[in-house]
Short mmCIF file of C-alpha atoms in Angstrom, two decimals:
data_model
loop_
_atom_site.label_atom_id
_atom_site.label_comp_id
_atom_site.label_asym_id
_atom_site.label_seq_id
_atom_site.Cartn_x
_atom_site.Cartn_y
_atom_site.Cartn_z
CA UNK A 1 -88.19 52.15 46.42
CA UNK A 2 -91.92 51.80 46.38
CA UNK A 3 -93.30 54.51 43.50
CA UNK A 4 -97.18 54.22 44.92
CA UNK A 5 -97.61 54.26 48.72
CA UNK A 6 -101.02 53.73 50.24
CA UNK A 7 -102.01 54.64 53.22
CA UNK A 8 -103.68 52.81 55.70
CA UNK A 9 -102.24 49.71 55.20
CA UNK A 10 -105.61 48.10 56.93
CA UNK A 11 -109.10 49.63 57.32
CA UNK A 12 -112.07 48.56 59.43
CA UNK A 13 -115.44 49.80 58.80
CA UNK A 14 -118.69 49.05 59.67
CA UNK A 15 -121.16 48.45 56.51
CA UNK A 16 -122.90 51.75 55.44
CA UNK A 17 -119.86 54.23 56.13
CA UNK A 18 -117.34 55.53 53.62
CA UNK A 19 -113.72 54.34 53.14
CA UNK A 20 -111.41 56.45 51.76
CA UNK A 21 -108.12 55.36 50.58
CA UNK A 22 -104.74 57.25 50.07
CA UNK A 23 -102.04 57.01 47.35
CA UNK A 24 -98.81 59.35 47.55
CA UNK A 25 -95.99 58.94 44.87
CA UNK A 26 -92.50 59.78 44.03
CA UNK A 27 -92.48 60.79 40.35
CA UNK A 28 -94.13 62.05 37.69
CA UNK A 29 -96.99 60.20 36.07
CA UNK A 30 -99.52 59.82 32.89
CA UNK A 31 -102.32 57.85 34.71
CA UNK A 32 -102.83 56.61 37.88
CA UNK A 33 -105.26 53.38 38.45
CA UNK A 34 -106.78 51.34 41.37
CA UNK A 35 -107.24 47.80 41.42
CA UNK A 36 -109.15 45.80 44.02
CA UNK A 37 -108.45 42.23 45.14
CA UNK A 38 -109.94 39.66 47.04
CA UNK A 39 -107.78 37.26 48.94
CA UNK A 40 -106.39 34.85 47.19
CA UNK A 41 -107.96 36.25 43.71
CA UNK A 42 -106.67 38.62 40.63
CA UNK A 43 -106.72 41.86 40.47
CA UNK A 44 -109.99 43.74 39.40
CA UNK A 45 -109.25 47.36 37.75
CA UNK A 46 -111.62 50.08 39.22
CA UNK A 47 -110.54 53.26 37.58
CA UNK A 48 -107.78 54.84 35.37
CA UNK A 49 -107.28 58.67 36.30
CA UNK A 50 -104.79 60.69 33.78
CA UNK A 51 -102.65 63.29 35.45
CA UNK A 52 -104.82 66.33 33.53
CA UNK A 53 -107.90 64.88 35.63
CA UNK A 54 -108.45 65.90 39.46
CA UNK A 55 -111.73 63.81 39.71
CA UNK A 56 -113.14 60.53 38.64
CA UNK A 57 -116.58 58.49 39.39
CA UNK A 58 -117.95 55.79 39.13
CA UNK A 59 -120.82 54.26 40.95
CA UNK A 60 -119.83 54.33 44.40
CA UNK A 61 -116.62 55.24 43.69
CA UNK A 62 -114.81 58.64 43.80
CA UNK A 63 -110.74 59.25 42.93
CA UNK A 64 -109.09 62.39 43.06
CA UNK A 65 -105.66 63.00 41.39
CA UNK A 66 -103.54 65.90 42.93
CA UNK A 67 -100.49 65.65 41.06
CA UNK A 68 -99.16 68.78 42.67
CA UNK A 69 -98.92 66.97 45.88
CA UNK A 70 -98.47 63.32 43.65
CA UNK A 71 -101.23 61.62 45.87
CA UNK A 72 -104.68 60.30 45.32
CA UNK A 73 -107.27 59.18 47.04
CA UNK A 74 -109.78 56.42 46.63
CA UNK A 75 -113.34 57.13 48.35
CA UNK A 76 -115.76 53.97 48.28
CA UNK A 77 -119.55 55.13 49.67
CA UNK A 78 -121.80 53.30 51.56
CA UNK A 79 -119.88 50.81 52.09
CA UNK A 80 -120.92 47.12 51.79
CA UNK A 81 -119.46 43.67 52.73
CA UNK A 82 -118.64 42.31 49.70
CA UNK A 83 -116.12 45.59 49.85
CA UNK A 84 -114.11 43.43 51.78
CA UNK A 85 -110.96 43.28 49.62
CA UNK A 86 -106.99 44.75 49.51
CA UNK A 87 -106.96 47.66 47.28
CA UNK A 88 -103.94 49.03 45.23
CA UNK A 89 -103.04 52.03 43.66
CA UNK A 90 -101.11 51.82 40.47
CA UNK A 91 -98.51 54.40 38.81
CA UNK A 92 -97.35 54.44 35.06
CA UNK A 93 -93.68 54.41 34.08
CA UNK A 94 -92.26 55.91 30.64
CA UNK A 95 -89.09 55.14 29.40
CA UNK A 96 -87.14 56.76 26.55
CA UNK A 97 -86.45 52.64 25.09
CA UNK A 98 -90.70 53.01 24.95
CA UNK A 99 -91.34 50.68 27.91
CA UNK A 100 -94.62 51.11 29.80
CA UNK A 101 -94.90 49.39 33.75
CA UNK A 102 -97.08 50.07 36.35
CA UNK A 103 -95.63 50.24 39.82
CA UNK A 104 -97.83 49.30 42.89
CA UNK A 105 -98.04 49.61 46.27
CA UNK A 106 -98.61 47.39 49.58
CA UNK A 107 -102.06 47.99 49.36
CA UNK A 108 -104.79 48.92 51.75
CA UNK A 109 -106.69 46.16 53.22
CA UNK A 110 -110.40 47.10 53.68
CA UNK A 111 -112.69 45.18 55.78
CA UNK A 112 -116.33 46.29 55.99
CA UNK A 113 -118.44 44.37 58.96
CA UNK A 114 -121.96 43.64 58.78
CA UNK B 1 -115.01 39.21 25.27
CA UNK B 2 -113.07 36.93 28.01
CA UNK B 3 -110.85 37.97 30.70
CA UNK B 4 -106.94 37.54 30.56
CA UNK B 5 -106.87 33.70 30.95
CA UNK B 6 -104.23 32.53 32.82
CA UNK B 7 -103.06 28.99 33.30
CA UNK B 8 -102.70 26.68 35.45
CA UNK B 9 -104.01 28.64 38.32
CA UNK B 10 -102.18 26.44 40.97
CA UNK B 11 -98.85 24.83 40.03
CA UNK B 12 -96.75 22.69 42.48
CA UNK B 13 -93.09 21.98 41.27
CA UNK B 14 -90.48 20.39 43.09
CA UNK B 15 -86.90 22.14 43.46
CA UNK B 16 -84.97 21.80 39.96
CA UNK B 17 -87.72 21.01 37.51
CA UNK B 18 -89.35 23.74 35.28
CA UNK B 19 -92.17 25.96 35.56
CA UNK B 20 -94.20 27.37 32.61
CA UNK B 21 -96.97 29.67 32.79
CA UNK B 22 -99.47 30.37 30.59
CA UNK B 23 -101.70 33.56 29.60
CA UNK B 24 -103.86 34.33 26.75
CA UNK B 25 -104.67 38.32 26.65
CA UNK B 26 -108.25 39.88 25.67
CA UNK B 27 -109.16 39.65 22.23
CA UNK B 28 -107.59 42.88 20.69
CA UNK B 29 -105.16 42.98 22.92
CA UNK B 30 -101.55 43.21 21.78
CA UNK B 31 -99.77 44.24 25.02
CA UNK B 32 -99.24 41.41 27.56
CA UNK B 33 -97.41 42.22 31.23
CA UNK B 34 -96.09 39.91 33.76
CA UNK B 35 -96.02 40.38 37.22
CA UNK B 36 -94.88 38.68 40.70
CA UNK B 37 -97.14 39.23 43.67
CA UNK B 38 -94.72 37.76 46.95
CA UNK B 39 -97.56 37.39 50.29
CA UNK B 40 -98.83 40.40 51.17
CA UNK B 41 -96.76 42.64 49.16
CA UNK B 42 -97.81 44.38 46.14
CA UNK B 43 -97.36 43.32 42.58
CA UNK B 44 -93.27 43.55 40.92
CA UNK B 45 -92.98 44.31 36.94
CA UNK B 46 -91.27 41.88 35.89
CA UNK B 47 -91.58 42.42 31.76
CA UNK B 48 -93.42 43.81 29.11
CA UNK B 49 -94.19 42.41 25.81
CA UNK B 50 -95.52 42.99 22.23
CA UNK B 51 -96.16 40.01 19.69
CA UNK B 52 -92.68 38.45 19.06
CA UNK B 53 -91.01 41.41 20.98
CA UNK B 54 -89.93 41.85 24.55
CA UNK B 55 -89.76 45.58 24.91
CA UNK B 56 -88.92 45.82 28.75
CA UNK B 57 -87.50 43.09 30.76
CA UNK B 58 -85.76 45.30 33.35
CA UNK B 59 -87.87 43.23 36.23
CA UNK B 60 -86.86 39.50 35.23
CA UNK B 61 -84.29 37.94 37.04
CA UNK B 62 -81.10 37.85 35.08
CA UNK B 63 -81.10 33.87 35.02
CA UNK B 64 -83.59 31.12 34.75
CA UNK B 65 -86.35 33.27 34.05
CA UNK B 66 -87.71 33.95 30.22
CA UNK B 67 -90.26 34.82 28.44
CA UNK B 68 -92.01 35.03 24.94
CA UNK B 69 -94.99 35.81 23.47
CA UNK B 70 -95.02 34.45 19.76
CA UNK B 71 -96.88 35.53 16.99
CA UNK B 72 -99.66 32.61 17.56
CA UNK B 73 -100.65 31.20 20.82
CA UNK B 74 -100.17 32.56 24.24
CA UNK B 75 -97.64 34.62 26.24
CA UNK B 76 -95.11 31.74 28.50
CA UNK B 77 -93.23 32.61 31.47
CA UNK B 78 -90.77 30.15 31.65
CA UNK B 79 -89.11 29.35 35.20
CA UNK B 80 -85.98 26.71 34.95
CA UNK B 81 -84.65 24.99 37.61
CA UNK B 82 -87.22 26.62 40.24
CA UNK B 83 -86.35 27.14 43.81
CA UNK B 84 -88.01 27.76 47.23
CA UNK B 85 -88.55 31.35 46.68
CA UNK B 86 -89.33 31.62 43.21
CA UNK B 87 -92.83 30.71 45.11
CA UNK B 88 -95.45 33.47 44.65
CA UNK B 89 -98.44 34.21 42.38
CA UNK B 90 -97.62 35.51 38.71
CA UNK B 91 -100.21 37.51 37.30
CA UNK B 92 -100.14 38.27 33.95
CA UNK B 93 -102.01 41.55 32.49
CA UNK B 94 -103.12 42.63 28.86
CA UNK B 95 -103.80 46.29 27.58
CA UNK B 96 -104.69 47.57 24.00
CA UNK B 97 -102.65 49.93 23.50
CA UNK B 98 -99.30 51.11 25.94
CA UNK B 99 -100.92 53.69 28.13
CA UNK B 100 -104.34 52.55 28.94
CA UNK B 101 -106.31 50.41 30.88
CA UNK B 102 -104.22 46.97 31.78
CA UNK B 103 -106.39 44.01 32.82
CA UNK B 104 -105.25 41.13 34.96
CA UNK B 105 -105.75 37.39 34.81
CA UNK B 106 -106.73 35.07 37.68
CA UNK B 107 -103.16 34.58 38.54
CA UNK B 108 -100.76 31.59 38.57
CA UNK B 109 -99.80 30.59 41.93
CA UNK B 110 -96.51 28.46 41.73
CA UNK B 111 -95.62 26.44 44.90
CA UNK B 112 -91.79 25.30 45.31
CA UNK B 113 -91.60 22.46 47.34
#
């Protein structure tokens, strides 16, 4: 089953309004990171949040970690077109053999019209 | 510093032959990850390595599916005899240490026809 959940699975904006971007998940977790990607592209990594952190920035971007309630939320600010992209949230797997795998999501798919 | 460089970014294979995939991780960067992104779905683990070690394969298909990452060159994921739905872009991803930041390549998108 799918560790990292977000939710919507498609957003429309117009350009100059927020976005904000949920993550729920099943288990317990080290870090928590969001990647953006264009269509067709790789994957660009935004921000890494460890699970003693409730709040991260940077630039226009804002994640909160509530690991009580194992969600997270991604808030882009004003909003631009080149925003345009499907973003993912990532979770962090330990194993006792010492492995180390992120599990993602569906993603959210953002547009932002001009 | 480059990127995770991935190669070839578009690779068209017929039924049966072989598929091998290349990435080269950031300088410093001892941890390489592969994953398999199906059309809109998010990305699968598929394994995990350290120079000459695989530490997690858990997500690779038990046949036809390998991979290495020797102590010179780049990491190869190695497809044999491919089929129809082994189609999908394989990204491959490179981190420092275990439990930091990973950063992905371009992506290899294989094409079974």
């Amino acid at each position: 089953s799918q560790q990292g959940e977000e939710d919507p699975q498609a957003l429309s904006i117009q350009e100059g309004e927020n976005a904000t971007m949920n993550c729920s998940y099943k288990t317990s977790i080290n870090n928590l990171q969001w990647y953006r990607q264009n269509s067709g592209r790789g994957l660009v990594h935004l921000i890494l949040i460890r699970s003693n952190e409730r709040e991260k920035h940077s630039g226009r971007l804002r994640v909160t970690l509530d690991t009580s309630k194992k969600s997270s939320s991604l808030l882009i600010t004003a909003s631009r077109a080149a925003d345009t992209a499907s973003y993912f949230c990532a979770t962090d797997a330990i194993s006792g053999a010492g492995s180390y795998q992120l599990t993602f999501g569906k993603g959210t798919k953002l547009s932002v019209i001009p | 510093n480059a990127g995770v460089m991935q190669n070839p970014r578009h690779l068209v294979r017929r039924r049966g032959q072989e598929a091998r995939l290349r990435c080269s991780p950031m300088k410093g960067h001892s941890h390489v990850y592969w994953y398999r992104q199906l059309p809109e779905e998010g990305l699968k683990f598929m394994v995990y390595l350290q120079k000459e070690n695989i530490i997690d394969e858990s997500g690779m298909p038990k046949e036809r599916f390998s991979a290495e990452f020797p102590k010179e060159g780049p990491s190869i994921l190695r497809i044999q005899q491919v089929v129809r739905g082994d189609s999908a872009a394989y990204f491959c991803a490179s981190s420092p240490q275990w439990n930091t930041e990973a950063f992905f390549g371009q992506g290899t998108r294989l094409t079974v026809v």
